Structure formats: structure tokens, C-alpha cells
mmCIF file of C-alpha atoms and ligand atoms in Angstrom:
data_model
loop_
_atom_site.group_PDB
_atom_site.id
_atom_site.type_symbol
_atom_site.label_atom_id
_atom_site.label_comp_id
_atom_site.label_asym_id
_atom_site.label_seq_id
_atom_site.Cartn_x
_atom_site.Cartn_y
_atom_site.Cartn_z
ATOM 1 C CA MET A 1 -40.806 -22.895 53.407
ATOM 2 C CA PRO A 2 -42.080 -24.272 56.724
ATOM 3 C CA LEU A 3 -44.224 -21.989 58.811
ATOM 4 C CA ILE A 4 -42.563 -21.632 62.226
ATOM 5 C CA LEU A 5 -44.239 -20.138 65.282
ATOM 6 C CA LEU A 6 -42.003 -18.579 67.933
ATOM 7 C CA THR A 7 -43.133 -18.013 71.493
ATOM 8 C CA ASN A 8 -41.548 -17.610 74.942
ATOM 9 C CA ASP A 9 -42.325 -16.713 78.543
ATOM 10 C CA ASP A 10 -40.026 -13.683 78.946
ATOM 11 C CA SER A 11 -42.305 -11.497 76.757
ATOM 12 C CA ILE A 12 -42.285 -10.444 73.137
ATOM 13 C CA PHE A 13 -39.683 -7.785 74.000
ATOM 14 C CA SER A 14 -37.080 -10.289 75.281
ATOM 15 C CA PRO A 15 -33.616 -10.187 73.674
ATOM 16 C CA GLY A 16 -33.658 -14.011 73.716
ATOM 17 C CA LEU A 17 -36.698 -14.072 71.443
ATOM 18 C CA LYS A 18 -35.141 -11.448 69.161
ATOM 19 C CA ALA A 19 -31.961 -13.560 68.905
ATOM 20 C CA LEU A 20 -34.031 -16.657 68.082
ATOM 21 C CA GLU A 21 -35.909 -14.821 65.362
ATOM 22 C CA GLU A 22 -32.647 -13.617 63.812
ATOM 23 C CA ALA A 23 -31.148 -17.110 64.046
ATOM 24 C CA LEU A 24 -34.065 -18.703 62.222
ATOM 25 C CA SER A 25 -34.459 -16.114 59.494
ATOM 26 C CA GLY A 26 -34.315 -17.797 56.107
ATOM 27 C CA LEU A 27 -35.138 -21.187 57.652
ATOM 28 C CA GLY A 28 -38.897 -20.692 57.609
ATOM 29 C CA ASP A 29 -41.810 -18.339 57.419
ATOM 30 C CA LEU A 30 -41.589 -16.913 60.955
ATOM 31 C CA TYR A 31 -44.450 -15.669 63.152
ATOM 32 C CA VAL A 32 -44.119 -14.530 66.755
ATOM 33 C CA VAL A 33 -46.971 -14.923 69.245
ATOM 34 C CA ALA A 34 -45.680 -14.123 72.729
ATOM 35 C CA PRO A 35 -46.839 -12.692 76.072
ATOM 36 C CA ASP A 36 -46.954 -8.888 76.321
ATOM 37 C CA THR A 37 -45.309 -9.037 79.781
ATOM 38 C CA GLU A 38 -43.014 -11.562 81.443
ATOM 39 C CA LYS A 39 -44.694 -14.849 82.352
ATOM 40 C CA SER A 40 -41.793 -16.911 83.698
ATOM 41 C CA ALA A 41 -42.713 -19.868 85.939
ATOM 42 C CA VAL A 42 -46.392 -19.925 84.918
ATOM 43 C CA SER A 43 -46.090 -23.524 83.650
ATOM 44 C CA PHE A 44 -49.247 -24.601 81.756
ATOM 45 C CA THR A 45 -51.449 -21.759 82.980
ATOM 46 C CA LEU A 46 -54.444 -21.387 80.681
ATOM 47 C CA THR A 47 -56.292 -18.083 80.972
ATOM 48 C CA ILE A 48 -59.988 -18.885 81.253
ATOM 49 C CA GLN A 49 -61.276 -16.375 83.833
ATOM 50 C CA GLN A 50 -60.768 -13.335 81.616
ATOM 51 C CA PRO A 51 -60.559 -12.532 77.912
ATOM 52 C CA LEU A 52 -57.253 -12.367 76.075
ATOM 53 C CA ARG A 53 -56.266 -9.245 74.172
ATOM 54 C CA VAL A 54 -53.960 -9.432 71.176
ATOM 55 C CA ASN A 55 -51.884 -6.448 70.107
ATOM 56 C CA ARG A 56 -50.723 -7.019 66.541
ATOM 57 C CA LEU A 57 -47.438 -5.099 66.458
ATOM 58 C CA ASP A 58 -46.940 -5.785 62.728
ATOM 59 C CA GLN A 59 -47.824 -8.439 60.145
ATOM 60 C CA ARG A 60 -45.909 -11.167 61.997
ATOM 61 C CA HIS A 61 -45.740 -10.134 65.664
ATOM 62 C CA PHE A 62 -48.604 -10.643 68.114
ATOM 63 C CA ALA A 63 -48.341 -9.543 71.760
ATOM 64 C CA VAL A 64 -50.853 -11.474 73.886
ATOM 65 C CA SER A 65 -52.133 -10.518 77.351
ATOM 66 C CA GLY A 66 -51.658 -14.149 78.415
ATOM 67 C CA THR A 67 -49.282 -17.025 79.027
ATOM 68 C CA PRO A 68 -47.126 -19.157 76.701
ATOM 69 C CA THR A 69 -49.889 -21.798 76.751
ATOM 70 C CA ASP A 70 -52.425 -19.144 75.647
ATOM 71 C CA CYS A 71 -49.987 -18.048 72.917
ATOM 72 C CA ALA A 72 -49.626 -21.610 71.622
ATOM 73 C CA TYR A 73 -53.425 -21.971 71.467
ATOM 74 C CA LEU A 74 -54.046 -18.642 69.769
ATOM 75 C CA GLY A 75 -51.073 -18.939 67.435
ATOM 76 C CA ILE A 76 -51.813 -22.455 66.265
ATOM 77 C CA LYS A 77 -55.606 -22.191 66.132
ATOM 78 C CA THR A 78 -56.392 -18.593 65.141
ATOM 79 C CA LEU A 79 -53.766 -15.972 64.557
ATOM 80 C CA LEU A 80 -51.501 -17.538 61.951
ATOM 81 C CA PRO A 81 -52.531 -17.730 58.273
ATOM 82 C CA LYS A 82 -52.219 -21.518 58.480
ATOM 83 C CA ARG A 83 -51.240 -24.232 60.944
ATOM 84 C CA PRO A 84 -47.529 -23.969 61.792
ATOM 85 C CA ASP A 85 -45.144 -26.819 60.957
ATOM 86 C CA PHE A 86 -43.025 -26.231 64.028
ATOM 87 C CA VAL A 87 -42.958 -24.239 67.277
ATOM 88 C CA VAL A 88 -39.878 -22.968 69.082
ATOM 89 C CA SER A 89 -40.221 -21.589 72.613
ATOM 90 C CA GLY A 90 -37.363 -19.387 73.808
ATOM 91 C CA ILE A 91 -34.601 -18.459 73.920
ATOM 92 C CA ASN A 92 -35.345 -18.279 77.638
ATOM 93 C CA LEU A 93 -33.142 -16.107 79.819
ATOM 94 C CA GLY A 94 -31.955 -18.696 82.333
ATOM 95 C CA ALA A 95 -31.720 -22.454 82.785
ATOM 96 C CA ASN A 96 -34.638 -24.858 82.573
ATOM 97 C CA LEU A 97 -33.049 -27.946 84.113
ATOM 98 C CA GLY A 98 -34.417 -30.777 86.261
ATOM 99 C CA GLU A 99 -37.463 -29.615 88.235
ATOM 100 C CA ASP A 100 -37.374 -26.181 86.545
ATOM 101 C CA THR A 101 -39.200 -28.047 83.809
ATOM 102 C CA ILE A 102 -42.327 -28.324 85.972
ATOM 103 C CA TYR A 103 -42.587 -24.564 86.490
ATOM 104 C CA SER A 104 -41.215 -23.314 83.186
ATOM 105 C CA GLY A 105 -43.489 -21.295 80.914
ATOM 106 C CA THR A 106 -40.941 -21.786 78.126
ATOM 107 C CA VAL A 107 -41.199 -25.568 78.337
ATOM 108 C CA ALA A 108 -45.010 -25.410 78.668
ATOM 109 C CA GLY A 109 -45.254 -23.330 75.488
ATOM 110 C CA ALA A 110 -43.471 -26.100 73.605
ATOM 111 C CA PHE A 111 -45.445 -28.900 75.281
ATOM 112 C CA GLN A 112 -48.794 -27.191 74.613
ATOM 113 C CA SER A 113 -47.889 -26.920 70.937
ATOM 114 C CA SER A 114 -46.935 -30.575 70.875
ATOM 115 C CA LEU A 115 -50.295 -31.499 72.450
ATOM 116 C CA LEU A 116 -51.984 -29.566 69.654
ATOM 117 C CA GLY A 117 -50.104 -31.745 67.176
ATOM 118 C CA VAL A 118 -47.329 -29.335 66.221
ATOM 119 C CA PRO A 119 -43.776 -30.584 66.887
ATOM 120 C CA ALA A 120 -41.893 -28.253 69.198
ATOM 121 C CA LEU A 121 -38.747 -27.582 71.152
ATOM 122 C CA ALA A 122 -37.857 -25.346 74.084
ATOM 123 C CA VAL A 123 -34.519 -23.559 74.295
ATOM 124 C CA SER A 124 -32.882 -21.778 77.223
ATOM 125 C CA ALA A 125 -29.598 -19.910 77.555
ATOM 126 C CA ILE A 126 -27.685 -19.879 80.830
ATOM 127 C CA GLU A 127 -25.939 -16.707 81.970
ATOM 128 C CA ASN A 128 -22.291 -16.538 83.043
ATOM 129 C CA ARG A 129 -21.194 -15.493 86.534
ATOM 130 C CA GLU A 130 -21.512 -11.844 85.569
ATOM 131 C CA GLY A 131 -25.116 -12.397 84.516
ATOM 132 C CA GLU A 132 -24.370 -11.930 80.807
ATOM 133 C CA TYR A 133 -25.965 -13.937 78.004
ATOM 134 C CA ASP A 134 -24.542 -15.066 74.681
ATOM 135 C CA PHE A 135 -27.173 -16.514 72.348
ATOM 136 C CA THR A 136 -24.727 -17.555 69.602
ATOM 137 C CA ALA A 137 -24.411 -21.252 70.488
ATOM 138 C CA ALA A 138 -28.128 -21.684 71.343
ATOM 139 C CA SER A 139 -29.045 -20.062 68.030
ATOM 140 C CA ARG A 140 -26.744 -22.354 66.069
ATOM 141 C CA ILE A 141 -27.994 -25.521 67.800
ATOM 142 C CA VAL A 142 -31.676 -24.671 67.223
ATOM 143 C CA ARG A 143 -30.981 -23.743 63.619
ATOM 144 C CA LYS A 144 -29.478 -27.215 63.067
ATOM 145 C CA LEU A 145 -32.141 -29.100 65.061
ATOM 146 C CA ILE A 146 -35.195 -27.727 63.256
ATOM 147 C CA PRO A 147 -34.535 -29.210 59.794
ATOM 148 C CA PHE A 148 -33.786 -32.556 61.465
ATOM 149 C CA LEU A 149 -37.012 -32.433 63.500
ATOM 150 C CA LEU A 150 -39.066 -31.408 60.457
ATOM 151 C CA ASP A 151 -37.801 -34.606 58.782
ATOM 152 C CA HIS A 152 -38.177 -36.716 61.950
ATOM 153 C CA PRO A 153 -41.195 -35.301 63.813
ATOM 154 C CA LEU A 154 -41.529 -36.078 67.518
ATOM 155 C CA GLU A 155 -44.667 -37.834 68.789
ATOM 156 C CA GLU A 156 -47.407 -35.722 70.351
ATOM 157 C CA GLY A 157 -46.634 -34.918 73.984
ATOM 158 C CA LYS A 158 -42.868 -35.173 73.434
ATOM 159 C CA ILE A 159 -40.441 -32.295 72.992
ATOM 160 C CA LEU A 160 -36.755 -31.531 73.127
ATOM 161 C CA SER A 161 -35.524 -29.131 75.785
ATOM 162 C CA VAL A 162 -32.237 -27.445 74.935
ATOM 163 C CA ASN A 163 -30.150 -25.746 77.647
ATOM 164 C CA VAL A 164 -27.035 -23.908 76.614
ATOM 165 C CA PRO A 165 -24.419 -22.680 79.091
ATOM 166 C CA PHE A 166 -22.391 -19.565 78.328
ATOM 167 C CA ARG A 167 -20.037 -20.423 75.414
ATOM 168 C CA PRO A 168 -20.321 -24.243 75.695
ATOM 169 C CA LYS A 169 -17.579 -26.783 74.856
ATOM 170 C CA GLY A 170 -19.960 -28.916 72.788
ATOM 171 C CA VAL A 171 -23.412 -30.531 72.785
ATOM 172 C CA LEU A 172 -24.609 -33.743 74.477
ATOM 173 C CA PHE A 173 -27.920 -35.579 74.684
ATOM 174 C CA SER A 174 -29.056 -35.872 78.265
ATOM 175 C CA LYS A 175 -31.727 -37.155 80.637
ATOM 176 C CA LEU A 176 -33.629 -34.982 83.062
ATOM 177 C CA GLY A 177 -31.721 -34.592 86.323
ATOM 178 C CA HIS A 178 -32.770 -32.825 89.503
ATOM 179 C CA LYS A 179 -32.690 -29.191 90.536
ATOM 180 C CA ARG A 180 -34.427 -28.586 93.848
ATOM 181 C CA TYR A 181 -35.125 -25.205 95.401
ATOM 182 C CA ASP A 182 -35.306 -24.670 99.137
ATOM 183 C CA SER A 183 -37.068 -21.369 98.526
ATOM 184 C CA GLU A 184 -36.863 -18.703 101.187
ATOM 185 C CA ILE A 185 -40.074 -16.832 101.944
ATOM 186 C CA VAL A 186 -39.637 -13.097 102.401
ATOM 187 C CA GLU A 187 -42.279 -11.627 104.713
ATOM 188 C CA LYS A 188 -42.754 -7.851 104.831
ATOM 189 C CA VAL A 189 -45.452 -5.296 105.530
ATOM 190 C CA ASP A 190 -47.070 -3.223 102.764
ATOM 191 C CA PRO A 191 -47.646 0.586 103.014
ATOM 192 C CA ARG A 192 -51.174 -0.066 104.361
ATOM 193 C CA GLY A 193 -49.911 -2.231 107.189
ATOM 194 C CA LYS A 194 -50.855 -5.605 105.720
ATOM 195 C CA PRO A 195 -48.288 -8.404 105.536
ATOM 196 C CA TYR A 196 -47.171 -9.778 102.182
ATOM 197 C CA TYR A 197 -45.003 -12.709 101.209
ATOM 198 C CA TRP A 198 -42.582 -13.237 98.330
ATOM 199 C CA ILE A 199 -41.133 -16.601 97.344
ATOM 200 C CA GLY A 200 -37.447 -16.349 96.404
ATOM 201 C CA PRO A 201 -35.124 -18.949 94.876
ATOM 202 C CA GLY A 202 -33.323 -19.721 98.145
ATOM 203 C CA HIS A 203 -30.759 -22.499 98.152
ATOM 204 C CA ILE A 204 -30.546 -24.562 94.951
ATOM 205 C CA ARG A 205 -29.380 -28.190 95.021
ATOM 206 C CA THR A 206 -28.657 -30.101 91.813
ATOM 207 C CA PHE A 207 -28.063 -33.823 91.451
ATOM 208 C CA GLY A 208 -28.450 -36.566 88.874
ATOM 209 C CA GLU A 209 -26.725 -39.194 86.775
ATOM 210 C CA GLU A 210 -23.621 -38.346 84.753
ATOM 211 C CA GLU A 211 -25.864 -38.147 81.656
ATOM 212 C CA SER A 212 -28.315 -35.766 83.349
ATOM 213 C CA ASP A 213 -29.007 -32.271 82.068
ATOM 214 C CA VAL A 214 -27.711 -30.653 85.277
ATOM 215 C CA LYS A 215 -24.359 -32.512 85.096
ATOM 216 C CA THR A 216 -24.042 -31.910 81.352
ATOM 217 C CA VAL A 217 -24.400 -28.181 81.832
ATOM 218 C CA GLU A 218 -22.104 -28.166 84.898
ATOM 219 C CA LYS A 219 -19.420 -29.773 82.705
ATOM 220 C CA GLY A 220 -19.795 -26.912 80.245
ATOM 221 C CA TYR A 221 -21.755 -28.699 77.521
ATOM 222 C CA ALA A 222 -25.079 -27.766 75.981
ATOM 223 C CA SER A 223 -27.805 -30.267 76.867
ATOM 224 C CA VAL A 224 -30.469 -31.602 74.504
ATOM 225 C CA ALA A 225 -32.995 -33.522 76.618
ATOM 226 C CA PRO A 226 -36.011 -35.447 75.292
ATOM 227 C CA LEU A 227 -39.049 -34.796 77.518
ATOM 228 C CA SER A 228 -42.418 -36.526 77.712
ATOM 229 C CA LEU A 229 -45.732 -35.539 79.317
ATOM 230 C CA ASP A 230 -46.304 -39.144 80.379
ATOM 231 C CA PHE A 231 -46.238 -38.684 84.176
ATOM 232 C CA CYS A 232 -47.127 -42.308 84.908
ATOM 233 C CA ASP A 233 -44.520 -44.145 86.984
ATOM 234 C CA GLU A 234 -44.325 -47.632 85.451
ATOM 235 C CA ARG A 235 -42.301 -49.113 88.333
ATOM 236 C CA LEU A 236 -44.692 -47.831 90.999
ATOM 237 C CA TYR A 237 -47.626 -49.103 88.933
ATOM 238 C CA GLY A 238 -45.970 -52.531 88.950
ATOM 239 C CA ASP A 239 -45.435 -52.383 92.719
ATOM 240 C CA LEU A 240 -49.057 -51.358 93.343
ATOM 241 C CA LYS A 241 -50.325 -54.180 91.117
ATOM 242 C CA LYS A 242 -48.186 -56.679 93.029
ATOM 243 C CA GLY A 243 -49.801 -55.781 96.334
ATOM 244 C CA GLU A 244 -53.198 -55.157 94.731
ATOM 245 C CA GLU A 245 -55.232 -57.786 96.616
ATOM 246 C CA ASN A 246 -54.408 -56.454 100.063
ATOM 247 C CA LEU A 247 -54.422 -52.738 99.256
ATOM 248 C CA LEU A 248 -57.557 -52.589 97.116
ATOM 249 C CA ALA A 249 -59.546 -54.474 99.735
ATOM 250 C CA THR A 250 -58.886 -51.626 102.169
ATOM 251 C CA LEU A 251 -59.843 -48.900 99.661
ATOM 252 C CA PHE A 252 -63.378 -49.970 98.722
HETATM 253 MN MN1 MN B 301 -38.443 -17.063 81.405
#
């Protein structure tokens, strides 16, 4: 049986993580290493300024005083009896589409695992208008994807990001689209008279190709998007090289 590490960014007590664990039971030898409190939107934060504490809740559940990235490190390198064969990060409560990917702790947990050489996927469930979640479809999709990915491992630095709307019509592969936040800043005064600021979601604008994750989900389908950590823009590199002579002369 493959050894599968589960993590997330909503904390070890999240119903999404519980649903994932139930969904994958029987599919592998499951271990959970997850933050002890919510760490949404921490991206790749690595805790290096303070020690990490691990609360072993039982044989297979470790609550860590850190981020999903910390959990991937500790889980893969120390806490588990052996190196895991696969990592699943989720099921996140809420979408991780377009630019959410940059901030997402869920996605970072999967990417960090992939960078440590363990194939991984991230999975997020999207609430309905009433704010309710149904993890059934996300659970089924992940349960089907894992055996496939164990047979066809992704390269290091590449993951799949799965986003599942409430009771989807089907599943489609998609590219990363765009989801931009024009965040409002709330400014108030604390009980000691000092100002504080809080960044809210503000107005959200989504756009992208028909095959993008944002459009796929808007049409009511679950999205399976391949993601890479290669940030290099090949086209811009080409453009810079073309004008190299003139530009470089001014730089040095
Ligand atoms: Mn989250």
C-alpha cells in the first residue's frame, strides 16, 4: 500500500481534511501532518525564526505549529515512518483559482512536497451561494486521480490543482486563468488608540480563456489544472535577447 501524506492550510481540525481522509481510506497508508491553526494565504512561508512544535494527536495525526510548507518538510523528512509516495493538500474550504494560486497555502503544501521529490496534488472545494460545502465530488475525483498519478508520476516542481464547484456537472482539464482582487483596506482604531489595518477581499474580477480554471468552474465543471513552478517567461526572455545589444550596454 502506498504511504500517503495529507496536509492542508485550514488546520488539522478542518472538515475538508477529514473528508479527504475518509475518501482515501483503503487507498493507502494515510498520515496527516497539518497546521494546528488556520494558515490560509501563507503561500510558501517557511518558519525559520522560531522552533516548530508538533503535537502528536495519535499514531497518524500530527498537529504542527507551522505552515503547510513546514508540514511538508517535517512530514516528508522526519515524522513519517518512511518517505511518502504521494502528498495530497486539501480539501481546502474555498476556491484556489487563477492568482489565488500565488497566495494559497494549500497549493504551496503540494508544491513544497513536489520540490522534495514527492508527487503531489492540491484540492479545493467551492461553496454554494449559501456558503455550504459538499466534498463528495472532490473526494471522488482525488480518489481516482491518485492511482493514476502513482503510475504516471509528475516531474518535480509540477502538481495538479483540483477545484471543485458545489455539485459539479463533470470534470475538465484546464489552464490557469486570472482572478484579481481589488482588496479594500479596513482602517480602524484599537482599544489603546492605535490605528490598525485589515486587508479584505474587496472586488474580485475573473477572466481567462474558455479553457481556463475560472471559466471551467463558472460553467459548473470541476477543474483539474497542471501547474509548474517555472516562473520564467519564455516570450519575454526572447524579446529581451532580441534587444540585448542596446539594453545591456546601458546596464553595465
Ligand atoms: Mn485555506
